[in-house]
Coordinates of C-alpha atoms in Angstrom, one line a residue:
Chain V
X1 CA -0.1 0.2 -0.3
X2 CA 1.2 3.4 -1.1
X3 CA 0.6 6.6 0.8
X4 CA 1.4 10.1 0.6
X5 CA 1.1 13.3 3.0
X6 CA 1.3 16.0 0.4
X7 CA 3.0 19.7 2.2
X8 CA 3.7 23.1 1.0
X9 CA 7.1 21.9 -0.2
X10 CA 6.9 18.4 -0.2
X11 CA 5.2 15.0 -1.6
X12 CA 6.5 12.4 1.4
X13 CA 5.5 9.2 0.3
X14 CA 5.8 6.0 3.0
X15 CA 5.9 2.5 0.8
X16 CA 5.8 -0.3 3.0
X17 CA 8.2 1.3 5.3
X18 CA 10.1 3.2 3.6
X19 CA 9.4 7.1 3.3
X20 CA 10.7 9.1 0.7
X21 CA 10.1 13.0 -0.1
X22 CA 9.4 14.4 -3.9
X23 CA 9.5 18.0 -4.3
X24 CA 6.2 19.3 -5.5
X25 CA 7.1 21.7 -8.0
X26 CA 8.9 18.5 -10.2
X27 CA 7.7 15.6 -9.4
X28 CA 4.6 14.6 -11.6
X29 CA 2.0 12.5 -10.0
X30 CA 0.8 11.0 -13.2
X31 CA 4.1 8.6 -12.9
X32 CA 2.3 6.3 -10.5
X33 CA 0.2 3.6 -11.6
X34 CA -0.2 2.2 -8.2
X35 CA -3.1 3.1 -6.2
X36 CA -1.7 6.1 -3.9
X37 CA -4.5 7.1 -0.1
X38 CA -3.8 10.4 0.3
X39 CA -3.9 13.6 2.1
X40 CA -2.9 17.1 1.1
X41 CA -3.2 20.9 2.3
X42 CA -1.2 21.9 -0.7
X43 CA -4.4 22.9 -2.6
X44 CA -2.7 23.4 -6.8
X45 CA -1.4 19.9 -5.9
X46 CA -5.2 19.3 -5.1
X47 CA -6.5 20.2 -8.3
X48 CA -4.0 17.7 -10.5
X49 CA -4.9 15.1 -7.9
X50 CA -8.3 14.9 -8.4
X51 CA -8.3 14.4 -12.2
X52 CA -6.6 11.1 -11.4
X53 CA -8.1 8.0 -11.0
X54 CA -5.6 5.5 -9.1
X55 CA -4.8 8.7 -6.3
X56 CA -7.6 8.8 -3.7
X57 CA -7.9 11.7 -1.4
X58 CA -8.6 9.5 2.0
X59 CA -9.6 12.8 3.2
X60 CA -13.2 11.8 2.4
X61 CA -13.7 9.3 4.9
X62 CA -12.9 11.3 7.8
X63 CA -15.7 12.1 10.1
X64 CA -14.9 16.2 10.1
X65 CA -17.6 17.3 12.2
X66 CA -15.4 17.3 15.4
X67 CA -13.1 19.2 14.1
X68 CA -12.8 23.0 12.5
X69 CA -13.7 23.8 8.8
X70 CA -10.2 25.5 8.3
X71 CA -8.1 23.0 10.1
X72 CA -5.4 21.0 8.0
X73 CA -5.9 17.5 7.2
X74 CA -2.3 16.6 8.3
X75 CA -3.6 18.3 11.7
X76 CA -6.6 16.1 11.9
X77 CA -5.1 13.5 10.5
X78 CA -2.7 12.8 13.7
X79 CA -5.4 13.6 16.1
X80 CA -7.2 10.5 14.5
X81 CA -4.4 8.9 15.0
X82 CA -3.9 8.9 18.9
X83 CA -6.7 8.5 22.2
X84 CA -4.7 10.9 24.6
X85 CA -2.0 13.4 23.6
X86 CA -0.7 16.6 23.8
X87 CA 0.7 16.6 19.4
X88 CA 3.1 18.6 18.3
X89 CA 4.1 18.5 14.7
X90 CA 7.1 20.7 13.8
X91 CA 7.1 21.4 10.1
X92 CA 6.7 25.3 8.7
X93 CA 4.5 26.1 11.1
X94 CA 4.1 24.9 14.9
X95 CA 0.8 23.2 15.0
X96 CA -0.3 21.7 18.5
X97 CA -4.1 19.6 19.3
X98 CA -5.1 18.4 22.3
X99 CA -6.4 15.1 22.0
X100 CA -8.8 13.8 25.0
X101 CA -9.8 10.0 25.1
X102 CA -10.3 10.2 21.0
X103 CA -12.1 13.9 21.0
X104 CA -10.5 16.4 19.8
X105 CA -9.4 19.2 22.7
X106 CA -8.9 22.0 20.3
X107 CA -4.8 23.0 19.5
X108 CA -3.5 26.2 18.4
X109 CA -0.5 27.0 16.1
X110 CA 3.0 28.3 16.5
X111 CA 5.6 29.4 14.3
X112 CA 8.4 26.8 12.9
X113 CA 11.9 26.9 13.3
X114 CA 13.0 28.5 10.1
X115 CA 9.7 30.9 9.8
X116 CA 10.7 32.5 14.0
X117 CA 14.8 32.2 13.2
X118 CA 13.7 34.5 9.9
X119 CA 11.1 36.6 12.3
X120 CA 14.3 37.7 14.9
X121 CA 16.6 38.3 11.9
X122 CA 13.5 40.8 10.7
X123 CA 13.2 42.4 13.6
X124 CA 16.8 43.5 14.3
X125 CA 20.0 41.6 12.1
X126 CA 21.4 42.1 15.9
X127 CA 19.1 38.8 16.7
X128 CA 20.1 37.3 13.6
X129 CA 21.0 34.0 15.6
X130 CA 20.2 30.2 15.0
X131 CA 18.9 28.4 17.8
X132 CA 20.0 27.0 20.9
X133 CA 18.4 23.8 21.3
X134 CA 20.8 22.6 24.3
X135 CA 19.7 25.8 26.2
X136 CA 19.0 24.9 30.1
X137 CA 15.0 26.0 30.1
X138 CA 15.6 26.6 33.8
X139 CA 18.0 28.9 33.3
X140 CA 16.8 33.4 32.7
X141 CA 19.3 33.8 29.6
X142 CA 21.8 36.9 30.3
X143 CA 23.0 36.7 26.1
X144 CA 21.3 37.4 22.7
X145 CA 21.9 33.8 21.7
X146 CA 19.8 31.8 24.4
X147 CA 17.1 35.2 24.7
X148 CA 16.0 34.5 21.3
X149 CA 16.0 30.6 22.2
X150 CA 14.7 31.0 25.3
X151 CA 12.3 33.8 23.8
X152 CA 10.6 30.6 20.7
X153 CA 11.6 27.9 23.0
X154 CA 10.2 28.3 26.3
X155 CA 7.3 29.9 26.0
X156 CA 6.3 26.9 24.4
X157 CA 7.4 24.2 26.5
X158 CA 6.0 25.7 29.0
X159 CA 2.7 26.0 27.1
X160 CA 3.0 22.9 26.2
X161 CA 3.7 21.3 29.6
X162 CA 0.7 23.4 31.1
X163 CA -2.0 20.8 29.8
X164 CA -0.9 17.4 32.2
X165 CA -0.2 15.3 29.0
X166 CA 1.4 12.7 27.1
X167 CA 3.7 15.0 23.7
X168 CA 4.4 13.2 21.5
X169 CA 6.1 15.1 18.4
X170 CA 6.0 14.8 15.0
X171 CA 6.7 16.2 11.7
X172 CA 10.4 17.9 9.9
X173 CA 11.6 19.5 13.0
X174 CA 10.7 17.2 15.5
X175 CA 14.5 15.8 16.4
X176 CA 15.5 19.5 17.5
X177 CA 12.4 19.9 19.5
X178 CA 13.2 16.9 21.1
X179 CA 16.0 18.5 23.4
X180 CA 13.7 20.7 24.4
X181 CA 10.5 18.1 25.5
X182 CA 13.2 15.3 26.6
X183 CA 10.0 13.2 28.2
X184 CA 8.3 13.7 24.7
X185 CA 6.9 10.1 22.7
X186 CA 8.6 11.0 18.6
X187 CA 6.4 9.3 16.2
X188 CA 8.2 10.0 12.7
X189 CA 5.3 8.4 11.3
X190 CA 2.4 9.5 13.2
X191 CA 0.5 10.6 10.0
X192 CA 1.5 7.8 8.5
X193 CA -0.5 5.7 11.4
X194 CA -3.3 7.8 11.5
X195 CA -4.2 7.4 7.8
X196 CA -3.7 3.6 7.6
X197 CA -6.2 3.7 11.1
X198 CA -8.4 6.3 8.1
X199 CA -8.2 3.3 5.6
X200 CA -8.9 0.6 8.0
X201 CA -11.8 2.3 9.2
X202 CA -13.4 2.6 5.5
X203 CA -12.4 -1.3 4.7
X204 CA -10.7 1.1 1.5
X205 CA -8.0 -2.1 0.6
Chain Q
X1 CA 14.0 68.4 31.7
X2 CA 13.9 66.7 28.0
X3 CA 14.2 63.6 28.4
X4 CA 14.8 61.0 24.7
X5 CA 14.5 57.5 24.9
X6 CA 15.3 56.8 20.8
X7 CA 15.0 53.2 18.7
X8 CA 14.4 51.8 15.4
X9 CA 11.8 54.2 14.4
X10 CA 11.4 57.2 16.7
X11 CA 12.9 59.6 18.6
X12 CA 10.5 59.6 21.9
X13 CA 11.0 62.6 23.9
X14 CA 9.5 62.9 27.4
X15 CA 9.1 67.1 28.4
X16 CA 7.9 67.3 32.3
X17 CA 4.5 65.6 31.9
X18 CA 4.8 65.8 27.9
X19 CA 5.7 62.6 25.5
X20 CA 5.9 63.3 22.0
X21 CA 7.8 61.3 18.7
X22 CA 9.2 62.1 16.3
X23 CA 10.7 60.1 12.4
X24 CA 14.0 59.0 13.0
X25 CA 14.0 59.4 9.5
X26 CA 12.5 62.8 8.9
X27 CA 14.0 64.4 12.6
X28 CA 16.7 66.7 13.1
X29 CA 18.6 66.3 16.8
X30 CA 20.7 69.5 15.9
X31 CA 17.4 71.7 15.8
X32 CA 17.2 71.4 20.0
X33 CA 19.1 73.6 21.9
X34 CA 18.0 72.5 25.3
X35 CA 20.2 69.5 27.1
X36 CA 18.8 65.9 26.1
X37 CA 19.0 63.3 28.1
X38 CA 19.0 60.1 26.1
X39 CA 19.4 56.9 25.1
X40 CA 19.4 54.9 22.2
X41 CA 19.3 51.7 20.3
X42 CA 20.2 53.1 16.9
X43 CA 24.0 53.4 15.9
X44 CA 23.6 55.6 13.0
X45 CA 21.5 58.6 15.2
X46 CA 24.2 57.7 18.2
X47 CA 27.1 58.4 15.3
X48 CA 25.2 61.3 14.9
X49 CA 24.4 62.6 18.5
X50 CA 28.0 61.9 19.4
X51 CA 28.7 65.6 17.6
X52 CA 26.1 67.4 19.7
X53 CA 27.4 68.9 23.0
X54 CA 23.8 68.9 23.8
X55 CA 22.8 66.0 23.7
X56 CA 23.8 63.1 26.7
X57 CA 24.3 60.0 26.7
X58 CA 22.6 58.7 30.2
X59 CA 24.4 54.8 29.4
X60 CA 27.5 55.8 30.4
X61 CA 26.4 56.7 33.9
X62 CA 24.8 52.7 34.5
X63 CA 27.3 50.3 35.7
X64 CA 26.6 47.4 32.8
X65 CA 28.7 45.3 34.5
X66 CA 25.8 43.5 36.3
X67 CA 23.7 42.9 32.2
X68 CA 25.3 41.4 29.0
X69 CA 27.2 43.4 26.9
X70 CA 24.1 43.0 23.4
X71 CA 21.8 43.9 25.9
X72 CA 19.4 46.4 24.0
X73 CA 19.9 49.7 26.8
X74 CA 16.3 49.8 27.4
X75 CA 16.0 47.1 28.4
X76 CA 18.9 48.0 31.0
X77 CA 17.0 51.2 31.6
X78 CA 13.4 49.7 32.3
X79 CA 15.2 47.1 34.9
X80 CA 17.0 49.9 36.9
X81 CA 13.4 51.5 36.7
X82 CA 12.4 48.4 39.1
X83 CA 12.7 46.8 42.0
X84 CA 10.7 43.2 42.0
X85 CA 9.2 42.6 38.7
X86 CA 9.0 40.6 35.6
X87 CA 8.8 43.4 32.7
X88 CA 6.9 42.8 29.1
X89 CA 8.2 46.5 27.2
X90 CA 6.1 45.0 23.5
X91 CA 7.7 47.1 20.8
X92 CA 9.1 46.1 17.2
X93 CA 10.0 43.4 20.0
X94 CA 8.7 41.8 22.9
X95 CA 12.2 42.1 26.0
X96 CA 10.9 40.0 29.1
X97 CA 13.1 41.0 32.0
X98 CA 13.2 39.9 35.3
X99 CA 14.5 42.3 38.5
X100 CA 14.8 40.4 41.7
X101 CA 15.6 42.6 44.5
X102 CA 17.3 45.2 42.3
X103 CA 19.0 42.2 40.7
X104 CA 19.3 41.6 37.0
X105 CA 17.6 37.6 37.0
X106 CA 18.3 37.5 32.7
X107 CA 15.4 38.2 30.2
X108 CA 14.5 36.4 26.7
X109 CA 13.2 37.9 23.5
X110 CA 9.9 37.2 21.6
X111 CA 8.6 38.9 18.3
X112 CA 6.7 42.2 18.8
X113 CA 2.8 41.9 17.7
X114 CA 3.3 43.3 14.0
X115 CA 6.6 40.8 13.5
X116 CA 4.7 37.9 14.3
X117 CA 1.0 38.5 12.2
X118 CA 3.7 38.9 9.6
X119 CA 5.2 36.0 10.3
X120 CA 2.2 33.7 9.7
X121 CA 0.9 35.6 7.1
X122 CA 3.7 34.0 5.6
X123 CA 4.2 31.0 6.3
X124 CA 0.7 30.4 5.3
X125 CA -1.8 32.6 3.1
X126 CA -4.4 30.8 4.8
X127 CA -2.7 31.9 8.6
X128 CA -3.2 36.0 7.2
X129 CA -5.4 37.2 10.8
X130 CA -5.2 39.9 12.7
X131 CA -5.1 38.9 16.5
X132 CA -7.6 38.2 18.9
X133 CA -6.6 39.6 21.9
X134 CA -10.3 39.2 23.5
X135 CA -9.2 35.2 22.9
X136 CA -9.6 33.5 26.3
X137 CA -7.1 31.7 27.7
X138 CA -8.3 28.6 29.2
X139 CA -10.2 27.5 26.3
X140 CA -8.1 26.0 23.7
X141 CA -9.1 27.0 20.1
X142 CA -11.2 25.9 17.5
X143 CA -11.0 28.2 14.7
X144 CA -7.5 29.6 12.7
X145 CA -7.6 32.7 14.0
X146 CA -8.0 32.4 17.5
X147 CA -5.3 28.7 16.8
X148 CA -2.7 31.9 15.8
X149 CA -3.7 34.7 18.4
X150 CA -3.4 31.5 21.0
X151 CA -0.3 30.4 19.8
X152 CA 1.1 33.8 20.2
X153 CA 0.0 35.3 22.8
X154 CA -0.9 32.3 25.2
X155 CA 2.4 30.8 25.2
X156 CA 4.0 34.4 26.5
X157 CA 1.1 34.3 28.9
X158 CA 2.1 30.6 30.8
X159 CA 6.2 31.3 30.5
X160 CA 6.1 34.9 32.3
X161 CA 2.9 33.8 34.9
X162 CA 5.2 30.7 35.2
X163 CA 7.9 32.9 37.5
X164 CA 5.6 34.5 39.8
X165 CA 6.1 37.6 39.7
X166 CA 4.6 41.4 39.7
X167 CA 4.0 41.7 35.8
X168 CA 5.1 45.6 34.4
X169 CA 3.5 45.9 30.8
X170 CA 5.9 48.9 29.1
X171 CA 6.4 49.8 24.8
X172 CA 4.2 50.5 21.5
X173 CA 1.6 47.4 22.1
X174 CA 2.0 47.2 26.1
X175 CA -2.1 48.3 25.7
X176 CA -2.5 45.6 23.8
X177 CA -0.9 43.1 25.8
X178 CA -2.8 44.2 28.7
X179 CA -6.1 42.9 28.2
X180 CA -4.4 39.2 28.0
X181 CA -1.6 40.2 31.2
X182 CA -5.1 41.4 32.8
X183 CA -3.4 41.9 36.1
X184 CA 0.0 43.6 35.1
X185 CA 0.6 46.9 36.2
X186 CA 1.0 49.6 32.9
X187 CA 3.7 52.3 32.5
X188 CA 4.0 53.7 29.8
X189 CA 6.6 55.9 31.2
X190 CA 8.8 53.5 32.1
X191 CA 12.2 53.6 30.9
X192 CA 11.4 57.7 31.8
X193 CA 11.5 56.9 34.9
X194 CA 14.4 54.7 34.9
X195 CA 16.0 57.2 33.1
X196 CA 15.4 59.7 35.7
X197 CA 17.3 58.0 38.4
X198 CA 20.0 57.6 37.0
X199 CA 20.2 61.1 36.5
X200 CA 19.0 61.3 40.1
X201 CA 21.7 59.3 41.0
X202 CA 24.8 60.1 38.8
X203 CA 23.8 64.2 40.1
X204 CA 23.9 65.7 36.4
X205 CA 20.9 68.2 36.4

């Protein structure tokens, strides 16, 4: 079974246990002949895939009444994968969603690592630093690099931990965030797990 | 006594109880004949003011050993004004500093309201909303505007409140943030208060 999670920049495939990415700008979806079960937050790609019979949009098989209208399908699928958790999906945005006994309780959106780095740089060239993910969160910073790292990371950490739920990390920057969320579960394939559950429930294959 | 706090975009004057602003791009500092006691984070303006005898840089009269080298003079002066507080100065950046029994304990830097708004917009046009400062911080959001508002504001709130110190708000966006930090002290003239204390201590006038 071939799965695909499509974002703003890439097609992320899972073929059995092997995952790989293709650039949305250059990849031609019609070159694939097998059935592909996909979700996509990319409206341009969506328009193309609707014309290809072997690309099956599994978002049609989710009970979306539990969610809100403009909520990204990737967030919904991650929530569908778990019963009790606070889920951090760290990509171009960092989405944080709470699921309690299988019910979606709401969530928030925080800027991703690259976006936030640019933000500080644009405020002032004096804030043009990479983030220090080895920061000690218990010490108030006394240098510029730690001052922005703490501003970006500790604020997120304080809010997430206040919910006292198991933290699950996924997404492209999950490994970096794991240095901050030391006790978090790291699940690279959370979205694919959610997709598999939806496919199974809908008896698609 | 004429005081002036110079930022990246404006000269902020205090003449007795009256304050007013002048654009850094168009204002000619040499048109003032009275003595002006100033601080400045603007290196271009600094270079000009060093040539004007009646502009007195009061940063020379602060014991800077308590602070760190790249820390903005505006943050230092705000800390000098207070004994026990967590100080939020909301401008192009939001700086958060802790002072305990008059000692600087460190601080962090968070993006300002305008910078953060741009950040979300640049991540995705779907996140191009103004912030909802009337957000209920106790409810996890279920719509996009609240999801980014919570991401920006509640994370900052959770971190600031965890320090269990009196919160003092100042800076251009302080009034907006007061909707979130409901029990904060609002002190528009905190920087000027700090400047006056430094001038008094140094017996400058």
